[in-house]
Short mmCIF file of C-alpha atoms in Angstrom, two decimals:
data_model
loop_
_atom_site.label_atom_id
_atom_site.label_comp_id
_atom_site.label_asym_id
_atom_site.label_seq_id
_atom_site.Cartn_x
_atom_site.Cartn_y
_atom_site.Cartn_z
CA MET A 1 106.55 105.04 111.96
CA THR A 2 104.01 107.81 112.53
CA PRO A 3 103.42 110.22 109.44
CA PRO A 4 104.35 113.74 110.04
CA ILE A 5 101.79 116.30 111.42
CA SER A 6 101.65 119.23 109.50
CA SER A 7 101.43 122.99 110.80
CA GLU A 8 97.49 122.75 110.84
CA PRO A 9 95.73 122.84 113.87
CA ILE A 10 96.10 119.27 114.62
CA THR A 11 97.00 117.44 117.46
CA ALA A 12 98.06 113.68 117.93
CA GLU A 13 97.34 111.87 121.20
CA ARG A 14 97.82 108.38 121.89
CA ILE A 15 94.92 106.98 123.96
CA ARG A 16 94.78 103.81 126.03
CA THR A 17 91.52 101.54 125.68
CA ASP A 18 90.94 98.26 127.31
CA ARG A 19 92.08 96.78 124.12
CA LEU A 20 95.06 98.51 122.80
CA THR A 21 96.84 101.93 122.41
CA LEU A 22 95.08 104.00 119.55
CA ASN A 23 96.61 106.81 118.01
CA VAL A 24 93.88 109.79 117.53
CA LEU A 25 94.03 113.10 115.94
CA SER A 26 91.98 115.86 117.12
CA VAL A 27 91.30 119.59 116.56
CA PRO A 28 92.15 121.75 119.72
CA GLY A 29 89.63 124.41 120.83
CA SER A 30 86.79 122.74 118.95
CA SER A 31 83.44 121.91 120.84
CA GLY A 32 80.18 120.42 119.94
CA GLU A 33 78.99 116.65 118.90
CA PRO A 34 82.09 114.23 118.43
CA VAL A 35 82.63 113.25 114.62
CA LEU A 36 85.05 110.11 114.66
CA PHE A 37 86.57 109.64 110.87
CA VAL A 38 88.01 106.05 110.20
CA HIS A 39 90.18 105.76 107.36
CA GLY A 40 90.59 102.78 104.76
CA ASN A 41 93.30 100.21 103.85
CA VAL A 42 96.91 101.21 103.06
CA SER A 43 96.34 104.62 104.84
CA CYS A 44 95.89 106.15 108.28
CA SER A 45 94.02 109.05 110.03
CA VAL A 46 96.12 111.77 108.01
CA PHE A 47 94.08 111.42 105.13
CA TRP A 48 91.39 112.92 107.14
CA ARG A 49 93.23 116.00 108.45
CA SER A 50 91.97 118.77 105.84
CA THR A 51 88.37 117.33 106.29
CA MET A 52 88.64 117.64 110.30
CA THR A 53 89.86 121.33 109.93
CA SER A 54 87.10 122.31 107.79
CA LEU A 55 84.24 121.18 109.89
CA GLY A 56 83.71 124.47 111.44
CA GLU A 57 81.83 125.07 114.58
CA GLY A 58 79.46 122.69 116.47
CA PHE A 59 81.55 119.65 116.05
CA ARG A 60 84.68 118.02 117.58
CA PRO A 61 86.46 116.15 114.99
CA TYR A 62 88.71 112.92 115.49
CA ALA A 63 90.26 110.69 113.37
CA VAL A 64 91.90 107.11 114.51
CA ASP A 65 94.39 105.22 113.34
CA LEU A 66 93.15 101.39 113.12
CA ARG A 67 95.71 98.68 114.53
CA GLY A 68 98.74 98.16 112.44
CA PHE A 69 98.09 101.45 110.74
CA GLY A 70 99.65 105.00 111.31
CA GLY A 71 100.84 105.36 115.44
CA SER A 72 98.23 102.86 117.01
CA ASP A 73 99.70 99.58 118.15
CA PRO A 74 100.21 97.11 115.60
CA GLU A 75 98.29 94.12 116.94
CA PRO A 76 97.42 91.26 114.64
CA VAL A 77 94.19 91.24 112.78
CA ASP A 78 92.07 87.93 113.58
CA ALA A 79 90.34 88.16 110.26
CA SER A 80 87.78 84.96 111.14
CA ARG A 81 86.03 87.75 113.02
CA GLY A 82 85.69 90.04 110.15
CA VAL A 83 86.52 93.50 110.91
CA ARG A 84 85.46 93.00 114.47
CA ASP A 85 89.01 93.60 115.52
CA TYR A 86 88.75 97.16 114.23
CA SER A 87 85.19 97.71 115.31
CA ASP A 88 85.64 96.59 118.92
CA ASP A 89 88.90 98.88 118.74
CA VAL A 90 86.44 101.79 117.68
CA LEU A 91 83.90 101.05 120.33
CA ALA A 92 86.54 101.01 123.03
CA LEU A 93 87.47 104.41 121.81
CA LEU A 94 83.78 105.65 121.95
CA ASP A 95 83.70 104.49 125.50
CA HIS A 96 86.29 107.29 125.91
CA LEU A 97 84.59 109.73 123.38
CA GLY A 98 80.65 109.00 123.92
CA PRO A 99 78.36 108.39 120.95
CA ALA A 100 79.83 110.07 117.81
CA HIS A 101 78.86 110.64 114.36
CA LEU A 102 80.85 108.06 112.48
CA VAL A 103 82.48 108.58 109.19
CA GLY A 104 83.93 105.57 107.50
CA TRP A 105 86.03 105.30 104.30
CA SER A 106 86.39 102.08 102.16
CA LEU A 107 87.82 99.46 104.69
CA GLY A 108 86.74 102.03 107.20
CA GLY A 109 83.12 102.13 105.81
CA GLY A 110 82.94 98.28 106.62
CA VAL A 111 84.01 99.02 110.28
CA VAL A 112 81.78 101.69 111.00
CA MET A 113 78.76 99.33 109.57
CA GLN A 114 80.19 96.74 112.04
CA VAL A 115 80.03 99.31 114.83
CA LEU A 116 76.48 100.24 114.01
CA ARG A 117 75.57 96.62 113.79
CA ASP A 118 76.93 95.72 117.31
CA ARG A 119 76.01 99.09 119.18
CA PRO A 120 73.59 101.25 117.58
CA ALA A 121 73.11 103.30 120.38
CA ALA A 122 76.76 104.46 120.03
CA VAL A 123 76.13 106.02 116.65
CA ARG A 124 74.44 109.31 116.06
CA SER A 125 74.71 109.25 112.34
CA LEU A 126 76.68 107.11 109.82
CA THR A 127 78.42 108.64 106.75
CA LEU A 128 80.14 105.75 104.17
CA VAL A 129 82.41 106.92 102.06
CA ASN A 130 83.06 104.63 99.00
CA PRO A 131 82.60 101.67 101.41
CA VAL A 132 83.42 97.94 101.02
CA SER A 133 80.37 96.32 100.04
CA PRO A 134 78.21 94.80 102.83
CA TYR A 135 79.03 91.55 101.50
CA GLY A 136 82.94 91.98 101.34
CA PHE A 137 85.52 92.45 98.68
CA GLY A 138 85.61 89.86 96.07
CA GLY A 139 84.19 86.47 95.85
CA THR A 140 80.49 86.98 95.60
CA THR A 141 78.18 87.56 92.64
CA GLY A 142 74.89 89.14 92.43
CA VAL A 143 72.82 91.69 94.40
CA ASP A 144 72.61 89.35 97.23
CA GLY A 145 76.19 88.59 97.58
CA VAL A 146 76.08 84.79 96.99
CA LEU A 147 79.43 83.32 97.47
CA GLY A 148 81.10 82.00 94.13
CA SER A 149 82.73 78.98 95.87
CA PRO A 150 82.18 77.97 99.59
CA ASP A 151 85.84 78.73 100.32
CA GLY A 152 85.40 82.46 99.08
CA VAL A 153 88.09 81.73 96.31
CA GLY A 154 88.88 85.26 94.74
CA SER A 155 89.07 87.11 97.68
CA GLY A 156 91.32 87.56 100.47
CA GLY A 157 95.30 88.03 101.25
CA GLY A 158 96.06 86.22 97.86
CA GLY A 159 94.41 89.24 95.89
CA ALA A 160 97.10 91.93 96.64
CA ASN A 161 99.45 92.41 93.95
CA PRO A 162 102.77 91.06 95.07
CA GLU A 163 104.87 93.94 93.38
CA PHE A 164 102.76 96.59 95.19
CA VAL A 165 103.21 94.62 98.49
CA ARG A 166 107.04 94.41 97.86
CA LEU A 167 107.34 98.03 97.19
CA LEU A 168 105.15 98.98 100.47
CA ARG A 169 107.55 96.62 102.75
CA GLU A 170 110.25 98.51 101.14
CA GLY A 171 109.04 101.98 101.88
CA ASP A 172 109.11 102.91 98.27
CA ARG A 173 108.45 106.74 97.96
CA SER A 174 109.01 107.14 94.32
CA ASP A 175 106.80 106.93 91.22
CA GLY A 176 109.27 104.96 89.08
CA SER A 177 106.78 101.97 89.10
CA PRO A 178 102.89 101.90 88.24
CA LEU A 179 102.67 99.73 91.61
CA SER A 180 104.81 101.99 93.97
CA PRO A 181 102.64 103.64 96.57
CA ARG A 182 102.76 106.99 95.19
CA SER A 183 101.67 105.72 91.89
CA VAL A 184 98.64 103.85 93.44
CA LEU A 185 97.61 106.84 95.35
CA ARG A 186 97.42 108.85 92.01
CA ALA A 187 95.82 106.47 89.98
CA THR A 188 93.33 104.84 92.20
CA TYR A 189 92.76 106.71 95.60
CA VAL A 190 91.76 109.79 93.38
CA ALA A 191 90.40 110.38 90.09
CA PRO A 192 93.52 110.41 87.48
CA GLY A 193 94.76 114.06 86.95
CA THR A 194 94.04 115.20 90.71
CA ASP A 195 96.80 117.14 91.96
CA LEU A 196 97.26 116.75 95.60
CA GLY A 197 99.65 119.47 96.01
CA GLU A 198 101.93 119.54 99.30
CA GLU A 199 99.56 116.93 100.82
CA GLU A 200 100.73 114.07 98.56
CA ASP A 201 104.01 113.31 100.52
CA ALA A 202 102.13 112.87 103.80
CA PHE A 203 99.73 110.66 102.08
CA VAL A 204 102.51 108.75 100.76
CA GLU A 205 104.08 108.42 104.19
CA SER A 206 100.60 107.66 105.62
CA MET A 207 100.42 104.52 102.99
CA LEU A 208 104.14 103.39 104.13
CA SER A 209 102.82 103.47 107.61
CA THR A 210 100.86 100.06 106.80
CA ARG A 211 102.48 97.12 108.70
CA VAL A 212 103.03 94.29 106.11
CA GLY A 213 102.68 90.76 106.84
CA ASP A 214 100.34 87.86 107.27
CA ASP A 215 98.82 89.37 110.61
CA HIS A 216 98.34 92.76 108.71
CA TYR A 217 98.26 93.73 105.14
CA PRO A 218 97.72 91.74 103.13
CA GLY A 219 97.22 88.92 105.15
CA ASP A 220 97.43 85.08 104.75
CA PHE A 221 95.68 83.10 101.95
CA LEU A 222 94.75 79.33 100.91
CA PRO A 223 95.09 77.45 97.34
CA SER A 224 91.80 76.71 95.97
CA ASP A 225 90.89 74.16 93.00
CA ALA A 226 88.44 76.77 91.60
CA TRP A 227 89.81 79.74 89.43
CA PRO A 228 91.66 81.88 90.21
CA ASN A 229 93.08 79.62 92.89
CA LEU A 230 93.23 81.74 95.86
CA ALA A 231 91.30 81.54 98.77
CA PRO A 232 91.17 83.77 101.84
CA GLY A 233 92.78 83.18 105.14
CA LYS A 234 92.07 83.74 108.70
CA ARG A 235 94.63 86.73 109.46
CA GLY A 236 94.97 90.00 108.30
CA VAL A 237 93.40 92.86 106.44
CA LEU A 238 92.16 91.74 103.17
CA ASN A 239 90.75 88.42 105.07
CA SER A 240 88.94 90.62 107.15
CA ILE A 241 86.68 91.78 104.47
CA ALA A 242 86.57 88.57 102.52
CA PRO A 243 82.95 87.32 102.09
CA THR A 244 83.71 83.88 104.36
CA ASN A 245 84.35 86.13 107.45
CA PHE A 246 82.42 89.47 106.78
CA ARG A 247 78.90 89.94 105.67
CA ILE A 248 76.70 92.80 107.01
CA ASP A 249 73.12 92.64 105.24
CA ASP A 250 71.04 92.74 108.39
CA LEU A 251 71.36 96.39 108.98
CA HIS A 252 67.77 96.97 108.52
CA GLU A 253 66.95 94.87 111.89
CA ILE A 254 68.62 97.02 114.13
CA ASP A 255 67.00 99.55 116.60
CA PRO A 256 67.32 102.37 116.55
CA LYS A 257 68.14 103.59 113.34
CA PRO A 258 70.44 106.43 112.74
CA PRO A 259 70.52 108.05 109.27
CA ILE A 260 73.17 107.08 106.96
CA LEU A 261 74.69 109.27 104.11
CA TRP A 262 76.39 107.07 101.36
CA ILE A 263 78.74 109.40 99.23
CA ARG A 264 80.89 108.05 96.53
CA GLY A 265 82.82 109.09 93.59
CA ASP A 266 81.51 108.24 90.29
CA GLN A 267 85.04 107.37 88.97
CA ASP A 268 85.96 104.92 91.61
CA VAL A 269 88.11 102.06 90.43
CA ILE A 270 88.48 100.47 93.46
CA VAL A 271 84.73 100.01 94.94
CA SER A 272 83.03 99.49 91.92
CA ASP A 273 80.69 97.03 89.92
CA THR A 274 83.73 96.73 87.60
CA SER A 275 86.68 97.11 90.28
CA LEU A 276 90.09 97.15 88.88
CA PHE A 277 90.97 95.40 92.20
CA ASP A 278 88.37 92.53 91.71
CA LEU A 279 90.17 89.36 90.38
CA ALA A 280 86.80 88.43 88.53
CA HIS A 281 86.68 91.65 86.67
CA LEU A 282 90.33 91.38 85.95
CA GLY A 283 90.03 87.98 84.40
CA ALA A 284 87.06 89.29 82.40
CA ILE A 285 89.17 92.22 80.72
CA GLY A 286 92.14 89.47 80.28
CA ALA A 287 94.29 91.23 82.82
CA VAL A 288 94.37 87.70 84.89
CA PRO A 289 94.61 84.61 82.90
CA GLY A 290 92.40 81.32 82.80
CA TRP A 291 89.30 83.16 83.78
CA ASP A 292 86.25 80.82 83.95
CA GLY A 293 83.32 83.31 83.27
CA THR A 294 82.97 84.22 87.00
CA PRO A 295 81.17 87.52 86.93
CA ALA A 296 82.29 90.70 88.65
CA GLN A 297 81.17 91.47 92.19
CA PRO A 298 78.49 94.27 91.86
CA MET A 299 79.87 96.23 94.89
CA VAL A 300 77.75 99.38 94.48
CA THR A 301 74.79 97.44 93.46
CA GLN A 302 74.98 95.30 96.69
CA THR A 303 75.53 98.48 98.99
CA ARG A 304 72.45 100.08 97.63
CA ALA A 305 70.39 97.00 97.94
CA VAL A 306 71.46 96.65 101.73
CA LEU A 307 70.85 100.22 102.16
CA GLU A 308 67.35 100.50 100.65
CA ARG A 309 66.21 97.76 102.94
CA TYR A 310 67.62 99.66 105.85
CA GLY A 311 65.69 102.75 104.56
CA ALA A 312 66.97 105.78 106.43
CA TYR A 313 69.62 106.82 104.25
CA ARG A 314 70.80 109.32 101.18
CA GLU A 315 72.96 108.38 98.41
CA VAL A 316 75.13 111.41 96.89
CA VAL A 317 77.41 110.59 93.83
CA VAL A 318 80.13 113.22 93.44
CA GLU A 319 81.03 113.73 89.64
CA GLY A 320 84.82 113.77 88.97
CA ALA A 321 85.62 112.21 92.30
CA GLY A 322 87.45 108.77 92.49
CA HIS A 323 87.86 106.64 95.71
CA GLY A 324 88.48 109.61 97.87
CA PRO A 325 85.94 112.17 97.40
CA HIS A 326 87.14 113.97 100.41
CA LEU A 327 90.72 114.29 99.02
CA ASP A 328 89.82 115.25 95.19
CA ARG A 329 86.33 117.13 95.51
CA PRO A 330 86.70 118.56 98.96
CA ALA A 331 84.28 121.44 98.81
CA GLU A 332 81.29 118.84 97.42
CA PHE A 333 82.48 116.16 100.25
CA ARG A 334 82.18 118.92 103.14
CA ALA A 335 79.05 120.47 101.84
CA ALA A 336 77.13 117.06 101.76
CA LEU A 337 78.62 115.79 105.19
CA LEU A 338 77.64 119.02 107.12
CA ALA A 339 74.21 118.70 105.73
CA HIS A 340 74.09 115.13 106.87
CA LEU A 341 75.73 115.93 110.15
CA ARG A 342 73.28 119.07 110.86
CA GLY A 343 70.32 117.40 109.82
#
């Protein structure tokens, strides 16, 4: 189901590429350089609507639904390619739009990094919004993303909370459980206490547009002899960012090097050096039993190290913002984004 489009000046169009048909939002009448927004996991393009309409003159904003989210075709995700099923879809869309400024949030940050790695000439600039680490999500230690175990234990499709997956599959729209999509939105997508107003219902519908299963969210997984006894598989969303399938620590080697803005909320609990979604950190605080001492993945520290090697980047930390600073601190986010795009 495609989440509803509000009365804002936004239109949705299904664009057929040589890979699949993608649902793409745009702002009618806008002109200038294209800016393509790429959403994160368990969401879709709807999360970018307010940002798109606030860009003003000089830019043509677009937001795409990744495969398996929103109104795009629910093609399966081959996670053995990392995020390249997603990034190749984006590149196919750029064949229609031309070179663009890319803005990627969370999972979308990994997708646009992969686009930059594979075709830098298609990228005018890059904006990373609380992006997944260049070393993936879970299963690594240290600033250089060393695997905790050769099988990537502690990452991948087995890391999703089964109760959240069940409620997502059932289309739960309530806040009756702390693991319902609405409750997770309020507690982790934004800083606690953020009032999302009338947009909240649309965001929940966006989350519920996520296809659930081994080929989509969360993906398959394998048993492991090492704690926490869950290793990534080769299918679905979470396995596409498992460190055995995804690693982009060589951005400094590309040419040309478009400028990168890295913008993040200081209250993010998803992509963090102490992430509440990292099984190693959850083990350390006693939330997952049997912890063997594996340290948490230093996600923010890893990203900074990769970007420092890249060179042409700026880090902006938004105080009081959570995982989605474009949602809970939109004015600060817009100011930083526009300064980057115009620069």
